[in-house]
Amino acid sequence: MERKRKLELATDFYQLSVSNVYESKGFKDRQAVFDVFIRRNPFEGGYSVFAGLEQVIEYINNLRFDEEDIKLLKENHPELTEGFLEYLRNFKFTGEIYSMEEGEIFFPSEPVLRVKTNLIEAQLIETAILAIINHQSLIATKASRIVSAAGTYAPVLDFGLRRAHGTEAGLYGSRACIIGGCVGTSNVEVEYGWDTVSMGTISHAFIMAFDSELEAFRAYAKHNPDNLILLADTYDTLNSGVRNAIKVFTEERDAGRLKGKYGIRLDSGDLTYLSVKAREMFDEAGFESAIISASNDLDEYIISDLRNQGAKIGMYGVGTKMITADGTSALGGVYKLAAIERDGQLSPKIKVSNDPIKITNPGYKKVLRFYDNLTNVAIADLITLNDEEIDETKPLTIYHPVHTWKKRTISNFHVKELLKPIFIDGKQVYNSPKLSQIRENHILARSTFWPEFLRLVNPSEYHVDISDELFDIKKELLASVQK
C-alpha cells in the first residue's frame, strides 16, 4: 500500500483534544499569542542558527483537512464533537506569524517565531512548526560550527544522506547544512527544490570494480575531466593511491584536459600525516593546485585538531556527525502561550517553574539586536513588548535577565528588529530567498559577532536582556501566582 504524507495530521493528539474543548466552550475565536524559542544552545555552544521557515510557510499555506481526514478522526476518536469536526472541514489559517529570517543567529529565550491567531489555529500548528524548526535549526547550527572550524579557505560539503534518519530527514538536513555554510551536498534531490547542484567524488566500490586502481582512475578521468577528485585510500594511500593519481593527472595535463578541479579524497588513516605527505608528492610533481579533501566521520572538533596539527586539507566532506547533529540529539525548541484575549484585549500569560530557565517571558513581544555604529558588530539583544520604541540617540542600560545586578550601558548604536512579518490575516506577505542567498545571509550574520561568542569550546555568553516594561510585567505575574 502506497502511503502519502498527510501533514495536516502531523500533530500530537492533544492538539486535537484540547481544540475540541475550545470549540465546545466557545473559545474558537479567542485570540492568543504563542512564542517559539529555545532554552539552551545545542552542543554547549554560544549560538544557534535559525532554519526551516520556508517549510513552515509551505505547511501553513497547504494546511487543510479533507473528508478522508474527518472520517478517520471520527472513527478513531468518537469524543471529537460534530462541531469541532465541522470546524476542521472548513479550516484555513487566518492569523499572523512573525519570524526571524533563515540563517539568522539567535540565542536562548528569544522568540524566533511568533504566532498570533485564535486558540484552535495556534494549537493545531504547534507540533509541525516545532518539528520543522527544531530539526533544521539544529543541523544548520551544527553545520555552522563545522564550517567555522574548517576556516575560510577549506570549504565543507554535506555527505550525510545515507546516514540521515530517513530520506526526508536527509533532504531537509542537507538544506540546513547549506544554510549553515556548506558549499554543496552529495544529495541529488536537493537540486529539485533549490538552487544548488549536487557534488561528489567516487566510491571504493567503483575502484574495486576494475582490475586495477590505475585503470579505474583513468576511466573516471575520461568521463569527469572537470571534477577529477580521486579516492586515494582503497589499497595503499601513498604508495598506490597518490602515485596513481599523479600518473593520471600527468596524462590529463599532457593531453590538455586538466583544466577543472582535480585532486584526491582521503577517507581513512592518519589524515594529518597522509595529507602532508600527499601535498609534498603533488607539489614535487608540479601539481600545486591539486586539492586534498578529507572525509571519515569528521566533526568540528576533529577538523579543528587537524588544522592545529598542520594538516594540508583543502576541502572537507562531512556526513554522519553533521546530518545527525552529533552531540545534541534534539534542539529542544518549545512553543509557549505568551498572551490571551480577555475582554477584547491581549492579557500577558506566564508559565512558572521551580527551574528558573523554564519560567517564560509573557506578552506580545519582539526581539531587537543592537549593533555598534563604529564596528557594526552586535552588542546585545533585547526582548521588548511589541509597542515599545528604542531611542537610538540615547544610552541604554541593560541587565542580565536573571542576575539583575549584572548590567551594562550601551551607546552609539543602531537597532535591527529580528522578527519579520510572514503571514498577516492568513495571507503570506513574505517570500523566502533562494537557498544560496540564505547561506550568504548566515555568513554575513556570523561576521557581525565577536569570535568569543562563536568559538566551539567555552564560548562567552552573549547578552540577551528583557526590557524594563517586560520585566515589570513578568515580576507582577510571578507575584500574583505566588500569592
Short mmCIF file of C-alpha atoms in Angstrom, two decimals:
data_model
loop_
_atom_site.label_atom_id
_atom_site.label_comp_id
_atom_site.label_asym_id
_atom_site.label_seq_id
_atom_site.Cartn_x
_atom_site.Cartn_y
_atom_site.Cartn_z
CA MET A 1 0.00 0.00 0.00
CA GLU A 2 1.43 3.33 -1.04
CA ARG A 3 1.24 5.92 1.68
CA LYS A 4 1.37 9.66 1.12
CA ARG A 5 2.26 12.16 3.79
CA LYS A 6 -0.68 13.97 5.39
CA LEU A 7 0.92 16.89 7.16
CA GLU A 8 -2.43 18.11 8.48
CA LEU A 9 -2.34 15.01 10.71
CA ALA A 10 1.31 15.52 11.65
CA THR A 11 0.32 16.76 15.07
CA ASP A 12 0.21 15.42 18.62
CA PHE A 13 -3.27 14.19 19.51
CA TYR A 14 -3.58 16.55 22.46
CA GLN A 15 -3.69 19.44 19.99
CA LEU A 16 -6.94 17.97 18.69
CA SER A 17 -8.33 17.01 22.09
CA VAL A 18 -7.81 20.47 23.64
CA SER A 19 -9.02 22.20 20.48
CA ASN A 20 -12.17 20.09 20.68
CA VAL A 21 -12.77 21.52 24.15
CA TYR A 22 -12.02 25.06 22.95
CA GLU A 23 -14.65 24.72 20.24
CA SER A 24 -17.22 23.33 22.67
CA LYS A 25 -16.54 26.12 25.18
CA GLY A 26 -16.85 28.85 22.55
CA PHE A 27 -13.13 29.70 22.57
CA LYS A 28 -12.57 29.20 18.85
CA ASP A 29 -12.41 32.94 18.13
CA ARG A 30 -10.38 33.84 21.21
CA GLN A 31 -7.04 35.36 20.17
CA ALA A 32 -3.76 34.12 21.63
CA VAL A 33 -0.03 34.67 21.20
CA PHE A 34 2.50 31.84 21.20
CA ASP A 35 6.30 32.09 21.06
CA VAL A 36 8.78 29.56 19.68
CA PHE A 37 12.13 29.67 21.50
CA ILE A 38 14.90 27.51 22.94
CA ARG A 39 16.18 27.35 26.50
CA ARG A 40 19.76 26.28 25.77
CA ASN A 41 22.10 26.42 22.80
CA PRO A 42 22.95 22.99 21.37
CA PHE A 43 26.44 21.42 21.55
CA GLU A 44 27.24 23.51 24.66
CA GLY A 45 27.81 26.30 22.16
CA GLY A 46 27.33 30.02 22.25
CA TYR A 47 24.73 30.47 19.49
CA SER A 48 22.12 28.81 17.28
CA VAL A 49 21.15 29.22 13.61
CA PHE A 50 17.52 29.61 12.54
CA ALA A 51 16.29 27.39 9.69
CA GLY A 52 13.06 25.83 8.44
CA LEU A 53 10.92 28.91 7.78
CA GLU A 54 10.37 28.05 4.12
CA GLN A 55 8.85 24.70 5.09
CA VAL A 56 6.71 26.35 7.79
CA ILE A 57 5.32 28.68 5.13
CA GLU A 58 4.53 25.75 2.83
CA TYR A 59 2.88 23.90 5.70
CA ILE A 60 0.66 26.82 6.69
CA ASN A 61 -0.38 27.54 3.10
CA ASN A 62 -1.36 23.91 2.45
CA LEU A 63 -2.98 23.09 5.77
CA ARG A 64 -6.44 21.65 5.07
CA PHE A 65 -8.45 18.70 6.39
CA ASP A 66 -10.18 16.61 3.73
CA GLU A 67 -13.08 14.19 4.09
CA GLU A 68 -10.69 11.26 4.49
CA ASP A 69 -9.15 13.02 7.50
CA ILE A 70 -12.54 13.79 9.01
CA LYS A 71 -13.70 10.20 8.57
CA LEU A 72 -10.54 8.85 10.18
CA LEU A 73 -10.79 11.17 13.18
CA LYS A 74 -14.50 10.48 13.63
CA GLU A 75 -13.98 6.71 13.62
CA ASN A 76 -10.92 6.63 15.86
CA HIS A 77 -11.85 9.44 18.26
CA PRO A 78 -15.58 9.49 18.96
CA GLU A 79 -15.07 12.11 21.67
CA LEU A 80 -14.45 14.74 18.98
CA THR A 81 -17.70 16.65 18.54
CA GLU A 82 -19.50 17.24 15.27
CA GLY A 83 -18.99 20.93 15.78
CA PHE A 84 -15.22 20.52 16.01
CA LEU A 85 -15.09 18.18 13.01
CA GLU A 86 -17.06 20.73 11.02
CA TYR A 87 -14.56 23.37 12.11
CA LEU A 88 -11.74 21.19 10.74
CA ARG A 89 -13.63 20.72 7.46
CA ASN A 90 -13.51 24.47 6.91
CA PHE A 91 -10.08 25.04 8.43
CA LYS A 92 -7.84 27.74 6.98
CA PHE A 93 -5.16 29.66 8.84
CA THR A 94 -6.36 33.23 9.35
CA GLY A 95 -3.81 34.62 11.75
CA GLU A 96 -0.44 36.35 11.96
CA ILE A 97 3.06 34.89 12.03
CA TYR A 98 6.25 36.87 12.55
CA SER A 99 9.62 35.14 12.34
CA MET A 100 13.35 35.59 12.20
CA GLU A 101 14.74 35.04 8.73
CA GLU A 102 16.56 31.82 7.94
CA GLY A 103 20.28 31.92 8.55
CA GLU A 104 19.91 34.40 11.40
CA ILE A 105 21.85 33.76 14.59
CA PHE A 106 19.71 33.54 17.72
CA PHE A 107 20.03 32.81 21.42
CA PRO A 108 18.07 31.15 24.24
CA SER A 109 14.79 32.73 25.39
CA GLU A 110 14.41 34.83 22.21
CA PRO A 111 11.23 34.20 20.21
CA VAL A 112 12.38 33.02 16.78
CA LEU A 113 8.78 32.77 15.60
CA ARG A 114 5.63 34.37 17.00
CA VAL A 115 2.07 33.26 16.27
CA LYS A 116 -0.97 35.42 16.91
CA THR A 117 -4.29 33.85 15.98
CA ASN A 118 -7.28 32.10 17.55
CA LEU A 119 -6.60 29.38 20.09
CA ILE A 120 -7.55 26.44 17.87
CA GLU A 121 -5.41 27.53 14.92
CA ALA A 122 -2.50 28.22 17.23
CA GLN A 123 -2.75 24.77 18.83
CA LEU A 124 -3.16 22.81 15.61
CA ILE A 125 0.02 24.19 14.02
CA GLU A 126 2.28 23.83 17.07
CA THR A 127 3.67 20.33 16.58
CA ALA A 128 4.55 20.64 12.90
CA ILE A 129 6.17 24.05 13.39
CA LEU A 130 8.34 22.70 16.20
CA ALA A 131 9.28 19.57 14.26
CA ILE A 132 10.37 21.63 11.25
CA ILE A 133 12.27 24.34 13.13
CA ASN A 134 13.86 22.04 15.72
CA HIS A 135 15.24 19.72 13.04
CA GLN A 136 16.60 22.22 10.55
CA SER A 137 17.86 24.74 13.10
CA LEU A 138 19.78 22.03 14.96
CA ILE A 139 21.53 20.80 11.81
CA ALA A 140 22.15 24.33 10.50
CA THR A 141 23.84 25.12 13.82
CA LYS A 142 25.99 22.00 13.62
CA ALA A 143 26.94 22.84 10.04
CA SER A 144 27.82 26.40 11.01
CA ARG A 145 30.17 25.14 13.71
CA ILE A 146 31.82 22.69 11.31
CA VAL A 147 32.22 25.31 8.59
CA SER A 148 33.69 27.69 11.14
CA ALA A 149 36.19 25.06 12.25
CA ALA A 150 37.23 24.40 8.64
CA GLY A 151 38.07 28.05 8.07
CA THR A 152 37.65 30.43 5.17
CA TYR A 153 39.76 28.56 2.63
CA ALA A 154 38.62 24.96 3.18
CA PRO A 155 35.00 24.55 2.04
CA VAL A 156 32.74 21.89 3.54
CA LEU A 157 30.44 19.52 1.62
CA ASP A 158 27.48 17.65 3.09
CA PHE A 159 27.90 13.89 2.59
CA GLY A 160 25.23 12.85 5.09
CA LEU A 161 22.22 11.49 3.20
CA ARG A 162 22.98 7.79 3.71
CA ARG A 163 23.45 8.32 7.45
CA ALA A 164 20.39 10.53 7.97
CA HIS A 165 17.36 9.32 9.91
CA GLY A 166 15.46 8.63 6.69
CA THR A 167 15.43 10.27 3.29
CA GLU A 168 13.14 13.13 4.31
CA ALA A 169 15.45 13.99 7.19
CA GLY A 170 18.30 13.74 4.70
CA LEU A 171 16.63 16.13 2.26
CA TYR A 172 15.83 18.88 4.74
CA GLY A 173 19.01 18.15 6.67
CA SER A 174 21.04 18.79 3.52
CA ARG A 175 19.16 22.05 3.04
CA ALA A 176 20.02 23.03 6.61
CA CYS A 177 23.68 22.14 6.04
CA ILE A 178 23.84 24.61 3.18
CA ILE A 179 22.16 27.29 5.31
CA GLY A 180 24.87 26.67 7.91
CA GLY A 181 27.57 27.41 5.34
CA CYS A 182 28.28 24.22 3.38
CA VAL A 183 29.16 24.94 -0.24
CA GLY A 184 27.22 21.94 -1.52
CA THR A 185 25.80 18.49 -0.89
CA SER A 186 26.00 15.00 -2.33
CA ASN A 187 22.20 14.78 -2.10
CA VAL A 188 20.87 14.94 -5.67
CA GLU A 189 17.26 15.50 -4.56
CA VAL A 190 18.23 18.93 -3.23
CA GLU A 191 18.66 20.04 -6.86
CA TYR A 192 14.92 19.51 -7.41
CA GLY A 193 13.82 22.07 -4.86
CA TRP A 194 16.59 24.62 -4.52
CA ASP A 195 19.28 26.47 -6.47
CA THR A 196 22.15 24.09 -5.85
CA VAL A 197 23.99 21.39 -7.79
CA SER A 198 24.96 18.14 -6.10
CA MET A 199 28.64 17.28 -5.79
CA GLY A 200 30.67 14.17 -5.11
CA THR A 201 33.69 12.04 -5.90
CA ILE A 202 33.92 8.26 -6.41
CA SER A 203 33.41 5.21 -4.23
CA HIS A 204 35.69 2.40 -3.14
CA ALA A 205 33.35 0.00 -4.97
CA PHE A 206 33.98 1.82 -8.25
CA ILE A 207 37.73 1.35 -7.92
CA MET A 208 37.37 -2.27 -6.84
CA ALA A 209 35.16 -2.99 -9.88
CA PHE A 210 38.20 -2.54 -12.15
CA ASP A 211 41.21 -4.80 -12.46
CA SER A 212 43.47 -2.08 -11.06
CA GLU A 213 43.26 1.25 -9.30
CA LEU A 214 45.04 2.96 -12.18
CA GLU A 215 42.51 1.62 -14.67
CA ALA A 216 39.67 2.91 -12.50
CA PHE A 217 41.28 6.36 -12.21
CA ARG A 218 41.75 6.58 -15.97
CA ALA A 219 38.16 5.58 -16.65
CA TYR A 220 36.85 8.18 -14.22
CA ALA A 221 39.12 10.87 -15.65
CA LYS A 222 37.76 10.24 -19.14
CA HIS A 223 34.19 10.99 -18.08
CA ASN A 224 34.83 13.62 -15.39
CA PRO A 225 37.56 15.97 -16.61
CA ASP A 226 36.16 18.96 -14.71
CA ASN A 227 35.68 17.19 -11.37
CA LEU A 228 38.64 14.85 -11.16
CA ILE A 229 38.71 14.09 -7.42
CA LEU A 230 40.08 10.56 -6.99
CA LEU A 231 39.60 8.40 -3.90
CA ALA A 232 43.12 7.53 -2.79
CA ASP A 233 42.78 5.10 0.10
CA THR A 234 41.25 1.93 -1.39
CA TYR A 235 44.53 -0.03 -1.21
CA ASP A 236 47.61 1.95 -0.13
CA THR A 237 47.14 5.71 0.08
CA LEU A 238 50.69 6.96 -0.53
CA ASN A 239 52.32 4.10 -2.42
CA SER A 240 49.36 3.42 -4.69
CA GLY A 241 46.55 5.98 -4.49
CA VAL A 242 48.54 9.20 -4.64
CA ARG A 243 51.11 7.80 -7.10
CA ASN A 244 48.39 6.60 -9.48
CA ALA A 245 46.59 9.91 -9.15
CA ILE A 246 49.80 11.70 -10.17
CA LYS A 247 50.10 9.41 -13.20
CA VAL A 248 46.56 10.22 -14.31
CA PHE A 249 46.94 13.95 -13.66
CA THR A 250 50.15 13.92 -15.72
CA GLU A 251 48.42 12.12 -18.60
CA GLU A 252 45.49 14.53 -18.49
CA ARG A 253 47.78 17.56 -18.32
CA ASP A 254 49.89 16.35 -21.24
CA ALA A 255 46.71 15.81 -23.26
CA GLY A 256 45.49 19.32 -22.43
CA ARG A 257 42.46 18.09 -20.48
CA LEU A 258 43.43 19.02 -16.92
CA LYS A 259 41.51 22.28 -16.75
CA GLY A 260 38.97 21.85 -13.97
CA LYS A 261 39.06 20.88 -10.32
CA TYR A 262 41.33 17.91 -9.58
CA GLY A 263 42.85 16.18 -6.56
CA ILE A 264 42.21 13.34 -4.13
CA ARG A 265 39.96 12.39 -1.24
CA LEU A 266 41.31 10.73 1.90
CA ASP A 267 38.73 8.63 3.74
CA SER A 268 40.79 6.75 6.32
CA GLY A 269 44.08 6.67 8.18
CA ASP A 270 46.07 9.44 9.81
CA LEU A 271 44.63 12.35 7.87
CA THR A 272 47.25 14.83 9.03
CA TYR A 273 50.23 12.65 8.10
CA LEU A 274 48.71 11.46 4.82
CA SER A 275 47.67 14.95 3.72
CA VAL A 276 51.12 16.39 4.46
CA LYS A 277 52.89 13.62 2.53
CA ALA A 278 50.40 13.78 -0.34
CA ARG A 279 50.91 17.54 -0.54
CA GLU A 280 54.66 17.05 -0.79
CA MET A 281 54.23 14.45 -3.55
CA PHE A 282 51.83 16.62 -5.55
CA ASP A 283 53.99 19.72 -5.26
CA GLU A 284 57.11 17.80 -6.28
CA ALA A 285 55.25 16.53 -9.37
CA GLY A 286 54.16 20.04 -10.32
CA PHE A 287 50.53 19.76 -9.17
CA GLU A 288 50.49 22.56 -6.63
CA SER A 289 46.81 23.24 -7.31
CA ALA A 290 45.72 19.65 -6.61
CA ILE A 291 43.02 19.58 -3.93
CA ILE A 292 43.41 17.29 -0.96
CA SER A 293 39.98 16.63 0.52
CA ALA A 294 39.12 14.50 3.52
CA SER A 295 36.15 12.64 4.95
CA ASN A 296 35.83 9.84 7.58
CA ASP A 297 33.47 10.73 10.47
CA LEU A 298 34.60 14.32 10.78
CA ASP A 299 33.12 16.98 13.02
CA GLU A 300 34.09 20.46 14.20
CA TYR A 301 36.46 19.15 16.89
CA ILE A 302 38.35 16.76 14.62
CA ILE A 303 38.61 19.39 11.88
CA SER A 304 39.91 21.91 14.40
CA ASP A 305 42.51 19.39 15.59
CA LEU A 306 43.55 18.61 12.02
CA ARG A 307 44.17 22.28 11.33
CA ASN A 308 46.10 22.70 14.57
CA GLN A 309 48.25 19.69 13.63
CA GLY A 310 49.16 21.27 10.29
CA ALA A 311 47.09 19.02 8.00
CA LYS A 312 47.18 20.03 4.35
CA ILE A 313 43.48 19.60 3.68
CA GLY A 314 41.69 22.00 1.36
CA MET A 315 38.15 20.57 1.45
CA TYR A 316 36.10 18.50 3.88
CA GLY A 317 33.26 16.07 3.24
CA VAL A 318 31.23 15.68 6.41
CA GLY A 319 28.46 13.13 6.79
CA THR A 320 27.21 11.31 9.87
CA LYS A 321 28.12 13.79 12.58
CA MET A 322 26.62 16.77 10.74
CA ILE A 323 23.41 15.28 9.34
CA THR A 324 22.58 13.68 12.70
CA ALA A 325 23.77 16.70 14.73
CA ASP A 326 26.10 14.53 16.78
CA GLY A 327 26.43 15.82 20.33
CA THR A 328 22.85 17.07 20.75
CA SER A 329 20.00 14.72 19.94
CA ALA A 330 17.34 17.45 19.70
CA LEU A 331 17.23 21.22 19.77
CA GLY A 332 14.55 21.41 22.44
CA GLY A 333 12.61 24.31 20.97
CA VAL A 334 9.29 24.98 22.71
CA TYR A 335 6.02 26.73 21.80
CA LYS A 336 4.54 28.58 24.74
CA LEU A 337 1.46 30.69 25.33
CA ALA A 338 2.50 34.29 26.00
CA ALA A 339 -0.80 36.17 25.88
CA ILE A 340 -4.54 35.50 25.55
CA GLU A 341 -7.53 37.67 24.76
CA ARG A 342 -9.64 38.85 27.69
CA ASP A 343 -12.40 41.44 27.24
CA GLY A 344 -11.09 42.30 23.80
CA GLN A 345 -7.51 42.90 24.96
CA LEU A 346 -4.42 40.69 24.96
CA SER A 347 -3.57 39.73 28.52
CA PRO A 348 0.00 38.51 29.22
CA LYS A 349 0.43 34.95 30.49
CA ILE A 350 3.39 33.31 32.21
CA LYS A 351 4.41 29.71 32.86
CA VAL A 352 6.03 29.33 36.29
CA SER A 353 8.51 26.67 37.31
CA ASN A 354 10.89 25.85 40.15
CA ASP A 355 13.53 25.77 37.42
CA PRO A 356 14.21 29.44 36.52
CA ILE A 357 15.15 28.55 32.94
CA LYS A 358 11.58 27.29 32.39
CA ILE A 359 9.86 30.49 33.52
CA THR A 360 8.56 32.10 30.33
CA ASN A 361 8.54 35.71 29.22
CA PRO A 362 4.94 36.95 28.98
CA GLY A 363 3.25 39.24 26.49
CA TYR A 364 3.16 40.17 22.81
CA LYS A 365 6.87 40.72 22.16
CA LYS A 366 9.56 41.49 19.61
CA VAL A 367 13.34 40.97 19.50
CA LEU A 368 15.80 43.77 18.86
CA ARG A 369 19.51 43.45 18.08
CA PHE A 370 21.87 46.30 18.88
CA TYR A 371 24.92 46.98 16.70
CA ASP A 372 27.88 49.24 17.41
CA ASN A 373 27.85 52.13 14.93
CA LEU A 374 31.64 52.12 14.57
CA THR A 375 32.23 48.40 14.03
CA ASN A 376 28.77 47.12 13.01
CA VAL A 377 29.34 44.29 15.50
CA ALA A 378 26.40 43.00 17.55
CA ILE A 379 26.43 44.34 21.12
CA ALA A 380 23.38 42.71 22.70
CA ASP A 381 19.78 41.63 22.08
CA LEU A 382 16.71 42.98 23.83
CA ILE A 383 13.28 41.35 24.12
CA THR A 384 10.63 44.04 24.42
CA LEU A 385 6.88 44.44 24.26
CA ASN A 386 5.74 44.84 20.67
CA ASP A 387 4.76 48.50 21.01
CA GLU A 388 7.97 49.66 22.71
CA GLU A 389 10.28 52.05 20.87
CA ILE A 390 14.03 52.49 21.39
CA ASP A 391 15.63 55.92 21.11
CA GLU A 392 18.90 55.26 19.26
CA THR A 393 20.23 58.71 20.23
CA LYS A 394 20.31 57.94 23.96
CA PRO A 395 22.38 55.50 26.03
CA LEU A 396 20.56 52.36 27.16
CA THR A 397 21.26 50.31 30.29
CA ILE A 398 20.57 46.60 30.02
CA TYR A 399 20.58 43.93 32.72
CA HIS A 400 21.14 40.19 32.92
CA PRO A 401 17.59 38.72 32.84
CA VAL A 402 18.25 36.51 35.91
CA HIS A 403 21.22 38.06 37.69
CA THR A 404 19.95 41.63 37.51
CA TRP A 405 22.94 43.06 39.39
CA LYS A 406 24.91 42.45 36.19
CA LYS A 407 24.35 45.47 33.95
CA ARG A 408 25.98 47.50 31.20
CA THR A 409 25.19 50.75 29.44
CA ILE A 410 25.44 50.88 25.65
CA SER A 411 25.54 53.92 23.38
CA ASN A 412 26.29 54.91 19.78
CA PHE A 413 24.27 52.01 18.41
CA HIS A 414 21.67 51.18 15.81
CA VAL A 415 18.87 48.65 16.15
CA LYS A 416 17.60 45.83 13.93
CA GLU A 417 14.20 44.25 14.52
CA LEU A 418 14.63 40.50 14.07
CA LEU A 419 11.02 39.32 13.71
CA LYS A 420 9.67 39.93 10.21
CA PRO A 421 6.03 39.63 9.07
CA ILE A 422 5.41 36.30 7.33
CA PHE A 423 1.60 35.97 7.44
CA ILE A 424 -0.88 38.79 8.07
CA ASP A 425 -4.58 37.94 8.34
CA GLY A 426 -3.80 34.50 6.99
CA LYS A 427 -2.10 35.80 3.85
CA GLN A 428 1.57 35.22 3.10
CA VAL A 429 3.43 38.54 2.88
CA TYR A 430 7.00 37.22 2.78
CA ASN A 431 8.85 35.32 0.07
CA SER A 432 11.74 33.07 1.05
CA PRO A 433 15.08 33.94 -0.57
CA LYS A 434 16.98 31.42 -2.67
CA LEU A 435 18.92 28.86 -0.66
CA SER A 436 22.22 30.32 -1.82
CA GLN A 437 21.14 33.74 -0.55
CA ILE A 438 20.12 32.31 2.84
CA ARG A 439 23.60 30.78 3.10
CA GLU A 440 25.18 34.15 2.34
CA ASN A 441 22.88 35.81 4.87
CA HIS A 442 24.12 33.41 7.55
CA ILE A 443 27.76 34.01 6.70
CA LEU A 444 27.12 37.75 6.93
CA ALA A 445 25.29 37.34 10.25
CA ARG A 446 28.22 35.37 11.69
CA SER A 447 30.61 38.14 10.68
CA THR A 448 28.79 40.62 12.93
CA PHE A 449 29.64 38.77 16.15
CA TRP A 450 32.90 38.78 18.09
CA PRO A 451 34.70 35.40 17.92
CA GLU A 452 34.37 34.78 21.65
CA PHE A 453 30.63 34.22 21.23
CA LEU A 454 31.11 31.79 18.32
CA ARG A 455 34.01 29.63 19.50
CA LEU A 456 33.49 25.89 19.77
CA VAL A 457 34.52 25.39 23.40
CA ASN A 458 33.67 27.58 26.40
CA PRO A 459 32.14 30.47 24.43
CA SER A 460 31.35 33.73 26.17
CA GLU A 461 27.67 34.35 26.89
CA TYR A 462 26.09 36.84 24.52
CA HIS A 463 23.95 39.41 26.29
CA VAL A 464 20.18 38.94 25.91
CA ASP A 465 18.03 41.16 28.13
CA ILE A 466 14.34 41.91 28.57
CA SER A 467 13.09 45.50 28.63
CA ASP A 468 12.13 47.25 31.86
CA GLU A 469 8.45 47.20 30.88
CA LEU A 470 8.55 43.48 30.17
CA PHE A 471 10.49 42.83 33.38
CA ASP A 472 7.84 44.69 35.42
CA ILE A 473 5.01 42.65 33.86
CA LYS A 474 6.91 39.43 34.48
CA LYS A 475 7.55 40.41 38.10
CA GLU A 476 3.88 41.28 38.67
CA LEU A 477 2.68 37.99 37.18
CA LEU A 478 5.16 35.99 39.28
CA ALA A 479 3.99 37.80 42.40
CA SER A 480 0.33 37.13 41.59
CA VAL A 481 0.98 33.41 41.12
CA GLN A 482 2.82 33.16 44.44
CA LYS A 483 0.01 34.72 46.49
#
